[in-house]
Structures are given as C-alpha cells and as structure tokens.
XYZ file of C-alpha atoms in Angstrom:
499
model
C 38.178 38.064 49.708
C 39.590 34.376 47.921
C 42.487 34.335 46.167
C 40.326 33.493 43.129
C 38.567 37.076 43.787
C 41.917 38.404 44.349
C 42.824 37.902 40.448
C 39.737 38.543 38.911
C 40.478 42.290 38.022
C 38.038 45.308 39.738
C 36.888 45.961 36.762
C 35.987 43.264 35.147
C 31.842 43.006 36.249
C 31.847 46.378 35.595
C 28.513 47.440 32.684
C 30.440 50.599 32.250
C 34.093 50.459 32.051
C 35.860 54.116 32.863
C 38.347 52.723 30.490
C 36.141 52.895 27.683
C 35.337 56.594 27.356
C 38.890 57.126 26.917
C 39.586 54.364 24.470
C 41.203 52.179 26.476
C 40.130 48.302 26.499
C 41.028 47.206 30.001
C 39.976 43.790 29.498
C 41.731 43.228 26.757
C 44.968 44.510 28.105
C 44.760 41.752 31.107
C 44.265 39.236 28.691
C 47.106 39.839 26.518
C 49.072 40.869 29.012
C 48.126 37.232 30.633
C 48.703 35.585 27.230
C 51.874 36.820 26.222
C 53.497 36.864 29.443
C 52.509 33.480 30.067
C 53.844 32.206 26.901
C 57.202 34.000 27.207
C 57.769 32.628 30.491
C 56.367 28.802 30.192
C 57.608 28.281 26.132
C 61.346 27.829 27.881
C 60.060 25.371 30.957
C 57.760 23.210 28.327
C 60.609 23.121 25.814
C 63.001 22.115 28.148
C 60.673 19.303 29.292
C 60.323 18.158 25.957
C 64.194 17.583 25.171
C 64.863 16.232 28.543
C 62.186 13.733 27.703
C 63.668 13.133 24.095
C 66.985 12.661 25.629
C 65.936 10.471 28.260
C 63.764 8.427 26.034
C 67.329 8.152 23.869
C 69.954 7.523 26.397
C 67.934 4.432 28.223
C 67.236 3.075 24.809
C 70.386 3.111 23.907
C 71.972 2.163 27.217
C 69.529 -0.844 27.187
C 70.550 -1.766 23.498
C 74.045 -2.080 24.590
C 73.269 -4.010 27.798
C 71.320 -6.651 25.906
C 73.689 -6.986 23.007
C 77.155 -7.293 25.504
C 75.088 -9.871 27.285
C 74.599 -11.712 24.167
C 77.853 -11.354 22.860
C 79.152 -12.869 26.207
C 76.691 -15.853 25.955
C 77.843 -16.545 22.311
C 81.349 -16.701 23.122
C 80.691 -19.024 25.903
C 78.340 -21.072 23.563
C 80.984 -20.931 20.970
C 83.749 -21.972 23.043
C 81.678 -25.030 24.641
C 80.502 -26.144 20.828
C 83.945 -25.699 19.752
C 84.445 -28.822 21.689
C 81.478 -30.536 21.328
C 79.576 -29.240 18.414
C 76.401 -31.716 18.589
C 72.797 -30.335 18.400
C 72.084 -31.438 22.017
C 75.049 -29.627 23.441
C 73.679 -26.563 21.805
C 69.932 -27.527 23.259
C 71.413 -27.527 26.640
C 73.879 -24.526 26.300
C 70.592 -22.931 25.512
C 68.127 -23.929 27.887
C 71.325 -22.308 30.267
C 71.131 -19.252 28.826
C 67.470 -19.297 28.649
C 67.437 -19.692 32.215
C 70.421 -17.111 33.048
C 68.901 -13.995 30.945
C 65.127 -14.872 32.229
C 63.475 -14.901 29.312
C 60.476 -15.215 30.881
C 60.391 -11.446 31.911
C 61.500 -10.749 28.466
C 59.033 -13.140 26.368
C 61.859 -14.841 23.555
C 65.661 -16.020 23.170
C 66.388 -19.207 20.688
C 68.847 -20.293 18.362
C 68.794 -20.160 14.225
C 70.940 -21.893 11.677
C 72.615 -20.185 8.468
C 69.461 -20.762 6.816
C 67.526 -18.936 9.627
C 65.632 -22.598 10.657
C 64.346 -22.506 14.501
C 67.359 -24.818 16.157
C 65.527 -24.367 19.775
C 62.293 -23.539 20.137
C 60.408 -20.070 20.090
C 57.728 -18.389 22.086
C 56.833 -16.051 18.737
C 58.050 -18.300 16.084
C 56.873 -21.873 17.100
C 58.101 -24.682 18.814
C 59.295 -27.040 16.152
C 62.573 -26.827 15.238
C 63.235 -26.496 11.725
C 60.460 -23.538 10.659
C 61.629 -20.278 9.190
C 59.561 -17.183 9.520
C 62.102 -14.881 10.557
C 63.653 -11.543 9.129
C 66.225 -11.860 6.673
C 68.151 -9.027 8.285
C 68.925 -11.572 11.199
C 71.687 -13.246 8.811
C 73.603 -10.127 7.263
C 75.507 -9.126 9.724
C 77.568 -10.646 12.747
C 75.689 -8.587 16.047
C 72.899 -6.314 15.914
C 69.678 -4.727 16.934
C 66.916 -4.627 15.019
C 62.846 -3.591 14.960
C 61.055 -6.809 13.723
C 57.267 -8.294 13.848
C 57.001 -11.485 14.596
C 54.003 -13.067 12.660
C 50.684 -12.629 15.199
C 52.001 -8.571 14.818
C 53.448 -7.828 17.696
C 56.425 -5.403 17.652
C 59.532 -6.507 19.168
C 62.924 -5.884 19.429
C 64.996 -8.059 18.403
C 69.556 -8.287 19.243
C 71.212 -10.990 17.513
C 74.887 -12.268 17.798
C 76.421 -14.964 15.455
C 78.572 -17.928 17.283
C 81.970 -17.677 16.348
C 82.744 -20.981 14.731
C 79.288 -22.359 14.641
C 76.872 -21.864 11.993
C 74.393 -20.633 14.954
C 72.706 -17.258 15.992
C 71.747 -16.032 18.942
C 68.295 -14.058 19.103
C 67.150 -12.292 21.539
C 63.211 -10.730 21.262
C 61.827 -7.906 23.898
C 58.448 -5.938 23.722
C 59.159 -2.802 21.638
C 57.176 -0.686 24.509
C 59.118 -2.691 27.317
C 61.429 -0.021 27.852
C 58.647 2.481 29.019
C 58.626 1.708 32.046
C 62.572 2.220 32.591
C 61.512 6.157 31.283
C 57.936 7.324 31.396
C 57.579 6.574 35.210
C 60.295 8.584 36.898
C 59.303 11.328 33.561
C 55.939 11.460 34.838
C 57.379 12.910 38.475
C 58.122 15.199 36.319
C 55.490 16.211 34.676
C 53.650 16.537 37.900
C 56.501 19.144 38.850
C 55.837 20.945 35.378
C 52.080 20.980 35.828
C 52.299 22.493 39.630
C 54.856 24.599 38.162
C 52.870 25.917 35.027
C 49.747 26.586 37.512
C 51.733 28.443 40.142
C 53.624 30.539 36.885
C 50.387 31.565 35.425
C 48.718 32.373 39.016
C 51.239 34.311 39.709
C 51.344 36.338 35.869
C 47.510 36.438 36.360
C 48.112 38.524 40.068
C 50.592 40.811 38.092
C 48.253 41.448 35.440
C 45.624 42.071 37.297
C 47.469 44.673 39.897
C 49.038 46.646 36.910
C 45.680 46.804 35.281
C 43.867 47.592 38.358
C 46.109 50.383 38.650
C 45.679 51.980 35.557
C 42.220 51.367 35.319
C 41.969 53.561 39.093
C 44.034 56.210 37.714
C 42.115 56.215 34.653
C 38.769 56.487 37.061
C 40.685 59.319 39.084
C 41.458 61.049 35.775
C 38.340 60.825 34.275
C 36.172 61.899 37.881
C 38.847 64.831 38.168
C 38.335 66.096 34.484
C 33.963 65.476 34.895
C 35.036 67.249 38.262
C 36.540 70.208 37.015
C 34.057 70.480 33.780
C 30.927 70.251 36.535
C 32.925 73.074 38.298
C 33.417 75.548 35.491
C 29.969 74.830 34.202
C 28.488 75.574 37.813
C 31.080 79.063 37.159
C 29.487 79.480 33.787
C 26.117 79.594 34.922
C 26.684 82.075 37.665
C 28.297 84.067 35.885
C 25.365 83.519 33.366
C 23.123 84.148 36.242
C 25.127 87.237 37.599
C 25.127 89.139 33.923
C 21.271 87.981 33.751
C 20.184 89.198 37.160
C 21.386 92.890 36.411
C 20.007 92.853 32.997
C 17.005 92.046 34.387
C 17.660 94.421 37.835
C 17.530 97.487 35.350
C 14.363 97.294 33.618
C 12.765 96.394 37.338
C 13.834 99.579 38.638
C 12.280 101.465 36.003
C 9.447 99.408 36.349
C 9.028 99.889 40.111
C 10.059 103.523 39.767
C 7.236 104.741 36.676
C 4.540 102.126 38.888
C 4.883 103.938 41.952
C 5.419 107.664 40.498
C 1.697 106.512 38.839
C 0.804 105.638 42.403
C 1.751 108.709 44.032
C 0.047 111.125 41.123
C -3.215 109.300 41.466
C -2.765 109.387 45.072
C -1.570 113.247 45.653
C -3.900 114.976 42.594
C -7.070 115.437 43.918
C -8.929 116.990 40.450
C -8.801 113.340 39.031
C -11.047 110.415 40.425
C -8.898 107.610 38.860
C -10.900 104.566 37.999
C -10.859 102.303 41.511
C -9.464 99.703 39.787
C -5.855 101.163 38.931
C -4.945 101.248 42.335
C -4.803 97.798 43.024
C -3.476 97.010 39.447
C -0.527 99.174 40.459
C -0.108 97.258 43.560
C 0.048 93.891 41.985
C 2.735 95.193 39.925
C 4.820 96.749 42.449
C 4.271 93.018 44.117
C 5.884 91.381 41.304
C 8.101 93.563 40.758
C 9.654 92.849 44.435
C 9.382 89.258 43.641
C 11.457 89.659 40.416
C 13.926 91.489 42.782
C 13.759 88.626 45.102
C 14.542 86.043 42.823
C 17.531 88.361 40.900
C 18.662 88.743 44.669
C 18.824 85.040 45.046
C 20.858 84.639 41.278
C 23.418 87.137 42.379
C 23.993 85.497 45.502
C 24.401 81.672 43.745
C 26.768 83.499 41.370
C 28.618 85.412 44.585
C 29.468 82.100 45.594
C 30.708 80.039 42.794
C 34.728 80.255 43.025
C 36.143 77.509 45.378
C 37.506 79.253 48.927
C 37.374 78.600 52.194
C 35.539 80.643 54.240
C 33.031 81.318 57.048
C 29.325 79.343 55.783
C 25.961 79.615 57.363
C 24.787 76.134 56.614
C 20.702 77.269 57.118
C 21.930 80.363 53.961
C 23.339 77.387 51.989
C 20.247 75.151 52.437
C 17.568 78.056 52.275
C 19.486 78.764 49.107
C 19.582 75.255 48.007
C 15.861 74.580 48.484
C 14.866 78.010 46.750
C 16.492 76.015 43.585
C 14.357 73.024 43.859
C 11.029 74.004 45.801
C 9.206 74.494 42.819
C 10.121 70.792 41.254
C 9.114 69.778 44.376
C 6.131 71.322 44.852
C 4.920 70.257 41.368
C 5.661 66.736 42.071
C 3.423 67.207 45.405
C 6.470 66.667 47.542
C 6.928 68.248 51.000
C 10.299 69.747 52.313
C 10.874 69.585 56.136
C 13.603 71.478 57.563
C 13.433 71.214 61.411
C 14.879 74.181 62.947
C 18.806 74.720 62.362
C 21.263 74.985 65.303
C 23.949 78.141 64.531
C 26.922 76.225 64.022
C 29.675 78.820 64.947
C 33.163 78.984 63.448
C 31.979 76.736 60.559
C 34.368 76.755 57.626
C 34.257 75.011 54.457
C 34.146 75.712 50.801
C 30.605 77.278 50.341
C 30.190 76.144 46.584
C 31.590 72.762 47.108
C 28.778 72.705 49.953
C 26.494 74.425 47.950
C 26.450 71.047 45.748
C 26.510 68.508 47.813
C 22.876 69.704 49.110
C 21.841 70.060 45.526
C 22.967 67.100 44.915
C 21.335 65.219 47.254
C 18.203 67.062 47.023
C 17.590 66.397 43.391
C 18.618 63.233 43.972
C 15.941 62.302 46.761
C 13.263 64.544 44.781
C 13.848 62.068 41.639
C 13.559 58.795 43.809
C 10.306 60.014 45.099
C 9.319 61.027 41.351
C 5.193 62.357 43.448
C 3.969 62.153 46.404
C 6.516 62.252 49.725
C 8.599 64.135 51.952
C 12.265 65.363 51.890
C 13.893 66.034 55.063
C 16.953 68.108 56.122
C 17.990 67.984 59.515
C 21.358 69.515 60.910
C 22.732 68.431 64.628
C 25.964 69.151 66.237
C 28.457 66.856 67.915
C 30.826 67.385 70.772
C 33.708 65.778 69.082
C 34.158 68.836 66.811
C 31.709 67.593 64.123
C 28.591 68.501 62.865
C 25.987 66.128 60.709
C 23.348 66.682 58.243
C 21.043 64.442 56.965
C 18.991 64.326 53.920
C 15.987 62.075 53.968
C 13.554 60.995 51.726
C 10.316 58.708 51.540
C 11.514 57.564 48.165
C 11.169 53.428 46.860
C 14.727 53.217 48.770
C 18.187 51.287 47.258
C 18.355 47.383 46.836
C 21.299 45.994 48.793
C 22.577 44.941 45.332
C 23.039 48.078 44.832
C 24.064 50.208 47.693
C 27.776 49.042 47.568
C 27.655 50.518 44.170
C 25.867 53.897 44.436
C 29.036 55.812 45.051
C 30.891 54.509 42.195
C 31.618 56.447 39.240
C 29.086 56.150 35.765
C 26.993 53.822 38.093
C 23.476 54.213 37.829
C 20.074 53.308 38.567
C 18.044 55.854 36.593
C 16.402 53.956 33.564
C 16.322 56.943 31.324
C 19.627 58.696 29.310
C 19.757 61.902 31.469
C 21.494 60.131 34.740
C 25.563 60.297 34.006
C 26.512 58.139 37.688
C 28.560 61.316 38.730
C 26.054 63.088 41.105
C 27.042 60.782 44.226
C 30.663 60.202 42.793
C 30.919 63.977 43.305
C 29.310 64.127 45.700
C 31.602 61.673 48.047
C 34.775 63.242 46.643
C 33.516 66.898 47.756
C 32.660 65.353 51.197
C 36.262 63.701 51.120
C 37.899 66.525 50.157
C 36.842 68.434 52.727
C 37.953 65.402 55.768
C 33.960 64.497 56.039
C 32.369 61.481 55.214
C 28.984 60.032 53.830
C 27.122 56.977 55.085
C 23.350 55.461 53.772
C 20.649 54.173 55.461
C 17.772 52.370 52.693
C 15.136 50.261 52.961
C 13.129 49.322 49.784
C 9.919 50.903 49.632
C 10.219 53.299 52.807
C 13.518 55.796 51.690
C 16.922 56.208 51.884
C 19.140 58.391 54.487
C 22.209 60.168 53.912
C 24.003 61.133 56.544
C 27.148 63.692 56.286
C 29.511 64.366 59.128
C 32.127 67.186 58.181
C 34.848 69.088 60.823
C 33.440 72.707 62.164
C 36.858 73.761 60.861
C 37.852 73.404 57.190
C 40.399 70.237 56.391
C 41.267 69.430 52.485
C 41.886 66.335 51.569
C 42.945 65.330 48.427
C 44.599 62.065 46.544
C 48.556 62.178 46.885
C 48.394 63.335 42.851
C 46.283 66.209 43.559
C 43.519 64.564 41.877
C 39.680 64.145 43.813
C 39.021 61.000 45.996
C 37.178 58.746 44.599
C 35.107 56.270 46.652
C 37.083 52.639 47.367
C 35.262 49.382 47.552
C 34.921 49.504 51.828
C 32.301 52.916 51.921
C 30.276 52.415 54.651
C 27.090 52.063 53.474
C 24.097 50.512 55.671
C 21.039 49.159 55.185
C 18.194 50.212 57.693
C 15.650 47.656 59.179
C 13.830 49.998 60.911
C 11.419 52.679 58.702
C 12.677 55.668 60.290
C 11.750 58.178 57.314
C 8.010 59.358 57.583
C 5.701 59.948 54.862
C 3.171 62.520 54.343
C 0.838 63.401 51.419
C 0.575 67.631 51.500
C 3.105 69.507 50.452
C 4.593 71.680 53.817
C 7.607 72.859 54.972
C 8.633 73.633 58.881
C-alpha cells in the first residue's frame, strides 16, 4: 500500500457506506475534520510568515534609507567644506564627478547637483544632461535632508534622498529604483517560503493521516455495530421462526393423528367385517391417505427438530444431521430450478463440537447462495473430509457463472452485493464469515467466471469462540484469503440427482 493509499480513508470507494444507515456522514466528517484542523494549525505559521515578511520588508527599507541619507550627509559636508573655500561652479563639477565615482552611481542609476531654484548644476541620467533644466519635484527644496518617492519624467519610480550643502546654495540628490531594494529582502524571504510550503504539505499530510485513522475507526466500529445488531436481529428472527415452526408443527401433529387414527380404524372395519364388500376402490384411497399423512408427520418431524436447535450452545453435532437437515430446506428450490445436489458420502467426524444453529446457517447460507448463482440448470456439491491436524473441511460447490476478481476481495464485506434485484441485503457471507470466525474456523474461495465458485470451510473438531475484544462479531478485514481458480474443478450436469 502507498502512502497516498494510506490516507485515502477505507471507506471512501465504498457504494454503500455502513455509516449511512445510522446517520452518520463519514465523508463529511474527514473533510471537516481535514478543513478545520488544517486551518487551526497553519492560520498561526501563515500569519507569522506574513509579519515577518512585513517587518523585514520595513526594517531593510528603513535601514537602507538611513545608509543612503548618512552617506549623503557626509558627502555634503565634505562638498560644503571644499566650496567654502573655493565656491566656483567647476570646483563643484569636480567635487561631484568624486562623489559620483565614490557612491557608484552606476549601480544605482542617478546622483547630481540642483541650485535654490532646483536648475540641473551637473548633469542627470533621468533629468537631462544640460545644466540649467528644471523638471524636478518641488519637495526637493523644502526641507534641509530627506527621502522622498518621486517620478522622474519617462515614469519610472524612484527614490529619491536629498541633502542641502551647508553654506552653498546646492543640493545633493540622490535617485535609486523604487523596486531596487527587493533583492536585499525577497531573496533570502523566498528560503523561506520554500520552508513554509514543505512545512504546510508535511502539516496537512500529517492532519490528513489523523483524520483518516480516527475516521477509519469509527467507521469499523460503526460496521461492527451495525453487523452485531443485523447479527443478533438474524438470530432472534431464526428463534422466531422456530418457535413459529415448533407451535405450528404440533398444531398441525394433532389433527394428523386423528387423521391417521379414523383412516386406519376405516381400514381395519373394511378389512375385519366380512358382511360388507366395500367398493375396491376405498382401499387404496385409504392408503394414499395414510401415505400422506406419514409425510405430513415427516415434514412436522423435520420443523420440530429446526426449532430444537435454534438457541446458541455448544454441543456434540452430526455434521451429515445438519446438512441432511439443511438440504431438506432447499431441495425443493432446487429441484424446481432443475438443479442437482451431490453429497458424496460423509466421514463420522467424532467428538465434533460446535454451535449447531450457528452451523446450521452457515450451510444455509451457502446453499441458497450457490442455488441463486446457478438461478437453472447445475449442480451443488457438499463434500466433508477430515484432516490430521485436528481440523475438518467442508466444501460447498457450485456450477454457477462464478465471481469476477473485481469482486472477490469484496464478497465478504458487509451490505456488499452482487444481486441486481432489492431482496439481496450483503449480510449472508458477512455472517456467514463472522459465524466461521467465531467459532476459530476460516473461509477461503475458489471462482472462475463461467464454471463456479468453491467455498471451502476448515473449523477445529473441538469447539473454540472467538470473538472481537468488545464482544462484538468479527467482521472480515481487507487480507481474507480469497483465490481465484484457473483450473475448472466444479463439474456440471443437467438432471437433477443426488448421491
């Protein structure tokens, strides 16, 4: 699994979120949970950037400002002192061209000199090189020293520190780019922002992994809660109907008996009366009644034992009982579908404990199960082998149009199904596996499309529970070993028989 896949929540593919029955919108908890966490814990780190920027941007602005005007101030003195003595224009030209040479103008584009009218006195990259021409801002002459934002007359924004020569009618300009000092700031800023973006991506990874394990945890114990509570409603419905079936099976026990009683009393007087010739036809009348009468019985015989067993206990099971019973439930579904049931003969599996209703479902599970992927026409097959190691496996085989390998990893999931109408829930198999869990078994699958599916159960001779460490049923994890056969090991056959 990538750690992309790692913090995409379980969930999430899902068509039929768990969380949903009960109200609960899983995928909208993970993203708010994403959202809001992610905002309380980047809103300080981005803020924080953004005044140590503004500060920054301040403090080497200002530090420059001051730089450029005590360098100016310094050259004015020294140009005032030196015109002091000798206060001609070409004195001031080459006091000038000195400074112009000392500060490098050339890196930072302008420095001349102005008169009290604001006339060029030297020349000027921006302003012209003829002496004598004034374009400049008035603000250049108010005060003594300064900086100031200006334009110079092509547009371009500069800025502009001016001192006034003590004694001399003369001011010193200085012009810069406005943007020059950008480079002193954004560069060593944008380290930083390449620290802020590794740090915002590693923040939110890690709030996204969070997220995603809390709400992968609720959303399992949601799945166990809702599995335990289908569970336990499958359970007392299975209870309800036996003890439907029990209360029905004598009701219908008593009328038999009289029925079977009067039938053969008539039998025995037409028999044992010699004076009356009974029409020959009463006799076997009588017969066929008697006959269905013991088939009633058998089949009230057959409810009373289904409802004997319906309370969960552990206890001493003949698995060929359980799956003559089980069959006796579905043989005529099967038979009008045209399907044949193979049971090869059954190996006594001594000392065999488990819990006989639990059991009891897991074959009727699987039996319906096979019998609806085979819809007409095929053949189910239950075979029942023991191992040395203590174990003992059954299979349950059918010629069915098999599982995709899409969806095999899915089958055991809960609400999963593949059954196009409304009737199929996605419990039967989720049951199914927790049962087989439950009692320290397991399941695996063997499909191939178009030629059946296998299931194979191996559970302990002797009875272990297992459940979840909350008491709840197991529900199947993401690594069930499922399998997908190459080889068509499942035979097909077109009468209905059964070995």
């Amino acid at each position: 699994m990538t750690p992309l896949q790692r913090l995409k929540p379980a969930f999430w593919n899902l068509p039929d979120d768990p969380g949903n029955h009960s109200g609960l919108n899983l995928k909208r908890k993970w993203k708010l949970i994403v959202l809001l966490t992610s905002i309380l814990a980047l809103s300080p780190l981005i803020i924080m950037t953004l005044v140590d920027f503004n500060l920054t941007r301040r403090t080497i602005e200002t530090e420059s400002n001051t730089r450029m005007l005590s360098s100016l101030q310094t050259l004015a003195r020294i140009m005032g002192a030196s015109l002091a003595e000798n206060p001609s224009t070409a004195c001031a030209e080459t006091l000038w061209q000195k400074a112009f040479h000392q500060l490098n103008t050339r890196r930072h584009n302008d420095l001349f000199l102005i008169d009290a009218a604001g006339d060029l006195v030297t020349p000027s990259f921006h302003y012209g090189r003829d002496p004598g021409l004034n374009a400049l801002d008035p603000r250049l002459l108010t005060q003594t020293d300064g900086i100031l934002d200006l334009q110079t007359p092509d547009g371009t924004a500069v800025l502009a520190g001016y001192v006034k020569i003590t004694g001399t009618p003369l001011t010193l300009v200085q012009l810069r780019p406005a943007d020059w000092l950008k480079d002193l700031w954004l560069k060593p800023r944008l380290k930083l922002l390449w620290f802020l973006c590794v740090s915002i991506v590693l923040i939110v990874l890690s709030i996204m992994g969070m997220a995603t394990y809390l709400v992968n945890r609720i959303h399992v114990t949601e799945r166990r809660r809702i599995e335990a509570l289908h569970h336990e409603e499958h359970a007392n419905r299975l209870a309800s109907i036996g003890r439907l079936a029990s209360g029905v099976a004598h009701e219908i026990n008593n009328p038999l008996d009289i029925i079977n009683q009067k039938t053969g009393l008539i039998v025995d007087l037409l028999t044992l009366k010699k004076q009356t010739r009974p029409d020959p036809r009463v006799l076997p009348l009588a017969k066929d009644v008697l006959d269905a009468v013991k088939r009633c019985g058998t089949i009230t015989r057959q409810l009373l034992d289904f409802a004997r067993h319906m309370e969960p206990s552990t206890e001493p099971v003949d698995i060929e009982e359980v799956i003559s019973q089980v069959l006796a439930l579905v043989e005529t579904d099967a038979r009008h579908r045209g399907i044949a049931i193979r049971v090869p003969p059954i190996p006594a599996v001594p000392g065999f404990e488990c819990d006989r209703s639990s059991l009891l479902q897991i074959f009727l599970n699987l039996a319906e199960n096979a019998i609806i992927a085979m819809e007409s026409k095929g053949v189910l097959t239950i075979d029942v082998s023991i191992q040395k190691t203590g174990y003992v496996t059954i299979s349950v085989a059918d010629t069915g149009k098999g599982i995709s390998p899409e969806e095999l990893p899915k089958i055991f999931e809960p609400f999963y199904t593949s059954r196009s109408d409304r009737w199929g829930a996605g419990l039967g198999l989720a049951i199914t596996y927790g049962l087989i869990r439950e009692m320290g078994g397991d399941i695996t699958v063997k499909s191939t499309v178009g030629k059946g599916t296998r299931f194979v159960l191996t559970l302990p001779v002797k009875a272990v529970r297992q459940t979840a460490s909350d008491g709840s049923l197991q529900l199947p994890k993401s690594d069930i070993p499922v399998k997908t056969a190459n080889e068509n090991n499942i035979q097909g056959a077109a009468h209905v028989t059964k070995q």
